[in-house]
Amino acid sequence: MTGVWILAENLETGRELITIGRTLADNIKSDLTVITWQSELSQEYIAYGADKVLLLPALPQDQPLQSYIPVIAEQARQDMPEIFLLTSSLLGKEMAARIAGQLNAGLGSECTALRWIESEAALEMDRLFYGGAAVQSIRCSHAPRMATVAPRSYSPASRQEDKRGTIDELPAPQPSPVKLLERNARSQAAGDISEAKVVVCIGRGFMKQDDLDLARQLAEALGGEIACTRPISQDMGWLPEDLCIGLSAKKVKPDLYIGLGVSGQIQHLTGIRDARIIVAVNQDASAPIFAAADYGIVGDLYEVVPRLMQALSK
Amino acid sequence: MPDILCCYKWVADEAYIRSGSGGDLDLSMADYKISDYDKNAIEEAVLLAEQHGGTAAVITVGLPDDTKGIKDALSRGPEKAYFINDPAFVDLEPAQTASLLAAAIASPIPYDIIICGEGSSDLYAQQVGPRLAEKLGIPCLCYVQKVELNGSELIAHRKSDEGLEVVKVSLPVLLTVVPDINNPRLPGLRDTLAAGKKPVVEFTAEDLPSIDTAALATTATKAATIKRNSRLFDADAAGIEELVQELKNSGAIA
Ligand SMILES: Cc1cc2nc3c(=O)[nH]c(=O)nc-3n(C[C@H](O)[C@H](O)[C@H](O)COP(=O)(O)OP(=O)(O)OC[C@H]3O[C@@H](n4cnc5c(N)ncnc54)[C@H](O)[C@@H]3O)c2cc1C
Ligand SMILES: Nc1ncnc2c1ncn2[C@@H]1O[C@H](COP(=O)(O)O)[C@@H](O)[C@H]1O
């Protein structure tokens, strides 16, 4: 049996996984292994706390990253890590589910906290369900205990200058039946909504893309960032996805959140739970966002926002 | 002419969730619905069958009472339903659901393409689809937002963490789809009536190998509904000035 494994997709989430991975490895008095396909980061992961790095060889151009799944699953079958953590990115969630499927392993998806329960030799995981309207704690007591961990659940591990570790190479995967034809990077948003003090959130109450300037001006007047609900980024494609707030997107914790034409379904509210003050502008008095807001205005956002700008300029 | 099989889940509607005494999860008021994104999965199965002259069927694992869901699913266009049900199928974990689906499909149920939702509305584990693909030993493409089918070759546009990937694969394949892939049709009265006449093939626990014991034990569930003291202000200039003053007083804005 080997100790704790983590799959690091990049340095940022990799360091977060190292933080919790290291804690769990110490709990079970075992070591921490990082799996990566980025050879240039192997030494980095050791410096950040890995005892061992398993390096996946580079893939041919036409192979998607998912091609690594059989190699990782096979190695896990041989080494049987006690705990295996991945980040809950799109890739991490898919890889985790498919590896767990091959190994018949228990897997907690998108966990926000992990604990070792010594008496049961169990990994306890906290996660949201019912769109965020409920939380559950689940325990898994058979190796490999698997979890995907929500980004930002743990602070990134810091560098230790004298840390030593070993690097081993994993075998190259068989060619995947899935061929990659094209890869297009999505446009990135300029600001980072997870750090913003003020967030003005755009919902389906906006009638057309040009009207988003109204929200931009308000955000600017308040020194904040704009954000949106999932239909605005996904269905309408009006804003990049990294501006979307909610269960399947980003969680924010600003001092002030203003929702404009946002209905306030639980999957969205889950992302603003930690906002200090929530203001809602919606023309429908029965919209669920009002129950979740500190302050509300029942009215047409096209009338309310200009008045709000005026009141702010005074 | 592809056979397309869509997996959907019948779930408690989260909009009816209440926080019971002591903060526990109260589902007693809940209505049930087809898991939101599974409506897109059903629609895509039906669209592909319509475009390519194939068949679309649905398959679900649930309790014997969940027949309302079957009718709802069939009213959205599929020709046939496979209903894996047993009173013991309470709170199954994704691994168990995937095993049951795999066993029924191996019985066999014909398929060239299996379509799942991105994640279920209740668990949102995003596991059943990929686990099912591994059990069946077929390729899996997740987070698909567009599908092109040319004979036995499928090209999918799928969401990735960096943006978008276009990938190609030969059938059979399992897809999980995101909601922007289509706009599910709203069934009319005629569709609902027709649904009642469509064939439903049942599987019970006895027809299938016994399910794996659960790997996960639930130790706590709590409602996490969000409730704040919503104070309303008028939408006129005076009301809005009052709100701005209040925000200044609370330190939310300078
Ligand atoms: C598994 C799952 C995950 C999800 N994840 C997310 C997520 O991460 N983030 C997310 O946001 N959603 C998510 N959703 C979707 C979520 O359930 C809602 O559908 C979505 O948040 C609704 O967005 P909205 O409020 O912009 O649109 P709508 O619900 O359509 O609301 C628009 C609102 O605007 C109001 N309005 C219309 N015109 C005006 C006007 N002129 N002035 C003022 N108000 C007006 C209307 O009264 C209405 O309340 C998820 C759903 C599922 C099933
Ligand atoms: N009980 C079930 N019966 C049939 N399909 C299911 C069931 N549960 C989940 N699925 C499918 O698997 C997808 C992902 O579910 P989950 O892993 O629970 O997020 C859903 O969108 C459905 O397509």
PDB file of C-alpha atoms and ligand atoms in Angstrom, chain A residues 131 201-207 228-233 235 244-251 260-271 281-289 297-304, chain B residues 14 33 35-37 118-122 124 179, ligand 1:
ATOM      1  CA  GLY A 131     -27.800  22.539  -5.988  1.00  0.00           C
ATOM      2  CA  CYS A 201     -24.103  40.353 -11.260  1.00  0.00           C
ATOM      3  CA  ILE A 202     -25.928  40.224 -14.586  1.00  0.00           C
ATOM      4  CA  GLY A 203     -28.892  37.897 -14.917  1.00  0.00           C
ATOM      5  CA  ARG A 204     -31.383  36.982 -17.642  1.00  0.00           C
ATOM      6  CA  GLY A 205     -33.319  40.154 -16.822  1.00  0.00           C
ATOM      7  CA  PHE A 206     -31.018  41.897 -19.324  1.00  0.00           C
ATOM      8  CA  MET A 207     -32.631  41.905 -22.742  1.00  0.00           C
ATOM      9  CA  CYS A 228     -23.094  36.799 -14.351  1.00  0.00           C
ATOM     10  CA  THR A 229     -25.433  33.844 -13.964  1.00  0.00           C
ATOM     11  CA  ARG A 230     -24.918  30.639 -15.888  1.00  0.00           C
ATOM     12  CA  PRO A 231     -27.435  31.336 -18.681  1.00  0.00           C
ATOM     13  CA  ILE A 232     -25.609  34.595 -19.494  1.00  0.00           C
ATOM     14  CA  SER A 233     -22.230  32.918 -20.012  1.00  0.00           C
ATOM     15  CA  ASP A 235     -26.579  29.839 -23.121  1.00  0.00           C
ATOM     16  CA  CYS A 244     -20.060  33.096 -13.877  1.00  0.00           C
ATOM     17  CA  ILE A 245     -21.011  32.625 -10.232  1.00  0.00           C
ATOM     18  CA  GLY A 246     -22.565  29.532  -8.682  1.00  0.00           C
ATOM     19  CA  LEU A 247     -22.485  25.839  -7.932  1.00  0.00           C
ATOM     20  CA  SER A 248     -20.938  24.867 -11.247  1.00  0.00           C
ATOM     21  CA  ALA A 249     -18.880  28.045 -11.511  1.00  0.00           C
ATOM     22  CA  LYS A 250     -17.100  30.409  -9.107  1.00  0.00           C
ATOM     23  CA  LYS A 251     -17.855  31.151  -5.475  1.00  0.00           C
ATOM     24  CA  LEU A 260     -29.605  42.710 -11.493  1.00  0.00           C
ATOM     25  CA  GLY A 261     -32.344  40.644 -13.109  1.00  0.00           C
ATOM     26  CA  VAL A 262     -31.150  37.539 -11.269  1.00  0.00           C
ATOM     27  CA  SER A 263     -33.917  35.174 -10.126  1.00  0.00           C
ATOM     28  CA  GLY A 264     -31.845  33.597  -7.362  1.00  0.00           C
ATOM     29  CA  GLN A 265     -32.114  29.875  -7.988  1.00  0.00           C
ATOM     30  CA  ILE A 266     -30.231  27.902  -5.363  1.00  0.00           C
ATOM     31  CA  GLN A 267     -27.457  26.882  -7.798  1.00  0.00           C
ATOM     32  CA  HIS A 268     -26.594  30.560  -8.202  1.00  0.00           C
ATOM     33  CA  LEU A 269     -27.114  31.547  -4.545  1.00  0.00           C
ATOM     34  CA  THR A 270     -24.654  28.857  -3.506  1.00  0.00           C
ATOM     35  CA  GLY A 271     -21.931  30.967  -5.084  1.00  0.00           C
ATOM     36  CA  VAL A 281     -33.027  44.234  -8.154  1.00  0.00           C
ATOM     37  CA  ASN A 282     -35.775  42.232  -9.803  1.00  0.00           C
ATOM     38  CA  GLN A 283     -39.168  43.209 -11.176  1.00  0.00           C
ATOM     39  CA  ASP A 284     -40.798  40.073  -9.798  1.00  0.00           C
ATOM     40  CA  ALA A 285     -41.492  40.448  -6.081  1.00  0.00           C
ATOM     41  CA  SER A 286     -41.756  36.680  -5.727  1.00  0.00           C
ATOM     42  CA  ALA A 287     -38.272  35.965  -7.141  1.00  0.00           C
ATOM     43  CA  PRO A 288     -36.394  33.722  -4.683  1.00  0.00           C
ATOM     44  CA  ILE A 289     -33.419  36.083  -4.569  1.00  0.00           C
ATOM     45  CA  ILE A 297     -35.742  46.720  -4.855  1.00  0.00           C
ATOM     46  CA  VAL A 298     -38.736  45.390  -6.721  1.00  0.00           C
ATOM     47  CA  GLY A 299     -38.504  47.142 -10.060  1.00  0.00           C
ATOM     48  CA  ASP A 300     -37.279  47.268 -13.632  1.00  0.00           C
ATOM     49  CA  LEU A 301     -33.492  47.182 -13.671  1.00  0.00           C
ATOM     50  CA  TYR A 302     -33.516  49.508 -16.699  1.00  0.00           C
ATOM     51  CA  GLU A 303     -35.059  52.192 -14.498  1.00  0.00           C
ATOM     52  CA  VAL A 304     -33.448  51.299 -11.201  1.00  0.00           C
TER      53      VAL A 304
ATOM     54  CA  GLU B  14     -34.530  21.289  -4.855  1.00  0.00           C
ATOM     55  CA  LYS B  33     -38.860  16.139 -11.739  1.00  0.00           C
ATOM     56  CA  SER B  35     -33.084  16.062 -13.443  1.00  0.00           C
ATOM     57  CA  ASP B  36     -32.681  19.442 -15.208  1.00  0.00           C
ATOM     58  CA  TYR B  37     -29.768  18.683 -17.512  1.00  0.00           C
ATOM     59  CA  GLU B 118     -23.482  16.782 -17.195  1.00  0.00           C
ATOM     60  CA  GLY B 119     -24.531  16.049 -13.615  1.00  0.00           C
ATOM     61  CA  SER B 120     -27.719  15.212 -11.737  1.00  0.00           C
ATOM     62  CA  SER B 121     -29.706  18.001 -10.063  1.00  0.00           C
ATOM     63  CA  ASP B 122     -29.543  16.334  -6.659  1.00  0.00           C
ATOM     64  CA  TYR B 124     -24.344  16.605  -9.112  1.00  0.00           C
ATOM     65  CA  PRO B 179     -27.302  22.376 -21.211  1.00  0.00           C
TER      66      PRO B 179
HETATM   67  C1  LIG C   1     -26.853  21.255 -11.822  1.00  0.00           C
HETATM   68  C2  LIG C   1     -27.071  22.718 -12.056  1.00  0.00           C
HETATM   69  C3  LIG C   1     -26.018  23.601 -11.866  1.00  0.00           C
HETATM   70  C4  LIG C   1     -26.198  24.978 -12.064  1.00  0.00           C
HETATM   71  N1  LIG C   1     -25.156  25.840 -11.825  1.00  0.00           N
HETATM   72  C5  LIG C   1     -25.362  27.175 -11.922  1.00  0.00           C
HETATM   73  C6  LIG C   1     -24.322  28.121 -11.603  1.00  0.00           C
HETATM   74  O1  LIG C   1     -23.196  27.746 -11.248  1.00  0.00           O
HETATM   75  N2  LIG C   1     -24.602  29.457 -11.703  1.00  0.00           N
HETATM   76  C7  LIG C   1     -25.825  29.927 -12.083  1.00  0.00           C
HETATM   77  O2  LIG C   1     -26.008  31.150 -12.138  1.00  0.00           O
HETATM   78  N3  LIG C   1     -26.804  29.063 -12.400  1.00  0.00           N
HETATM   79  C8  LIG C   1     -26.618  27.704 -12.332  1.00  0.00           C
HETATM   80  N4  LIG C   1     -27.627  26.855 -12.681  1.00  0.00           N
HETATM   81  C9  LIG C   1     -28.852  27.428 -13.280  1.00  0.00           C
HETATM   82  C10 LIG C   1     -29.804  27.990 -12.245  1.00  0.00           C
HETATM   83  O3  LIG C   1     -30.645  26.941 -11.786  1.00  0.00           O
HETATM   84  C11 LIG C   1     -30.700  29.091 -12.857  1.00  0.00           C
HETATM   85  O4  LIG C   1     -31.331  28.580 -14.004  1.00  0.00           O
HETATM   86  C12 LIG C   1     -29.933  30.352 -13.240  1.00  0.00           C
HETATM   87  O5  LIG C   1     -29.120  30.800 -12.172  1.00  0.00           O
HETATM   88  C13 LIG C   1     -30.930  31.428 -13.600  1.00  0.00           C
HETATM   89  O6  LIG C   1     -30.263  32.567 -14.110  1.00  0.00           O
HETATM   90  P1  LIG C   1     -30.975  33.983 -14.108  1.00  0.00           P
HETATM   91  O7  LIG C   1     -31.371  34.360 -12.732  1.00  0.00           O
HETATM   92  O8  LIG C   1     -30.051  34.898 -14.836  1.00  0.00           O
HETATM   93  O9  LIG C   1     -32.218  33.766 -15.081  1.00  0.00           O
HETATM   94  P2  LIG C   1     -33.772  33.601 -14.773  1.00  0.00           P
HETATM   95  O10 LIG C   1     -34.011  32.540 -13.794  1.00  0.00           O
HETATM   96  O11 LIG C   1     -34.423  33.524 -16.101  1.00  0.00           O
HETATM   97  O12 LIG C   1     -34.177  34.965 -14.066  1.00  0.00           O
HETATM   98  C14 LIG C   1     -34.268  36.204 -14.702  1.00  0.00           C
HETATM   99  C15 LIG C   1     -34.898  37.148 -13.689  1.00  0.00           C
HETATM  100  O13 LIG C   1     -34.875  38.461 -14.230  1.00  0.00           O
HETATM  101  C16 LIG C   1     -36.068  39.134 -13.830  1.00  0.00           C
HETATM  102  N5  LIG C   1     -36.257  40.227 -14.783  1.00  0.00           N
HETATM  103  C17 LIG C   1     -36.642  40.133 -16.097  1.00  0.00           C
HETATM  104  N6  LIG C   1     -36.655  41.356 -16.651  1.00  0.00           N
HETATM  105  C18 LIG C   1     -36.286  42.240 -15.694  1.00  0.00           C
HETATM  106  C19 LIG C   1     -36.121  43.648 -15.661  1.00  0.00           C
HETATM  107  N7  LIG C   1     -36.291  44.406 -16.743  1.00  0.00           N
HETATM  108  N8  LIG C   1     -35.747  44.214 -14.501  1.00  0.00           N
HETATM  109  C20 LIG C   1     -35.542  43.461 -13.382  1.00  0.00           C
HETATM  110  N9  LIG C   1     -35.687  42.138 -13.356  1.00  0.00           N
HETATM  111  C21 LIG C   1     -36.037  41.520 -14.510  1.00  0.00           C
HETATM  112  C22 LIG C   1     -37.127  38.073 -13.846  1.00  0.00           C
HETATM  113  O14 LIG C   1     -38.178  38.429 -12.954  1.00  0.00           O
HETATM  114  C23 LIG C   1     -36.353  36.834 -13.361  1.00  0.00           C
HETATM  115  O15 LIG C   1     -36.465  36.660 -11.962  1.00  0.00           O
HETATM  116  C24 LIG C   1     -27.461  25.472 -12.490  1.00  0.00           C
HETATM  117  C25 LIG C   1     -28.508  24.579 -12.680  1.00  0.00           C
HETATM  118  C26 LIG C   1     -28.331  23.218 -12.474  1.00  0.00           C
HETATM  119  C27 LIG C   1     -29.482  22.292 -12.673  1.00  0.00           C
END
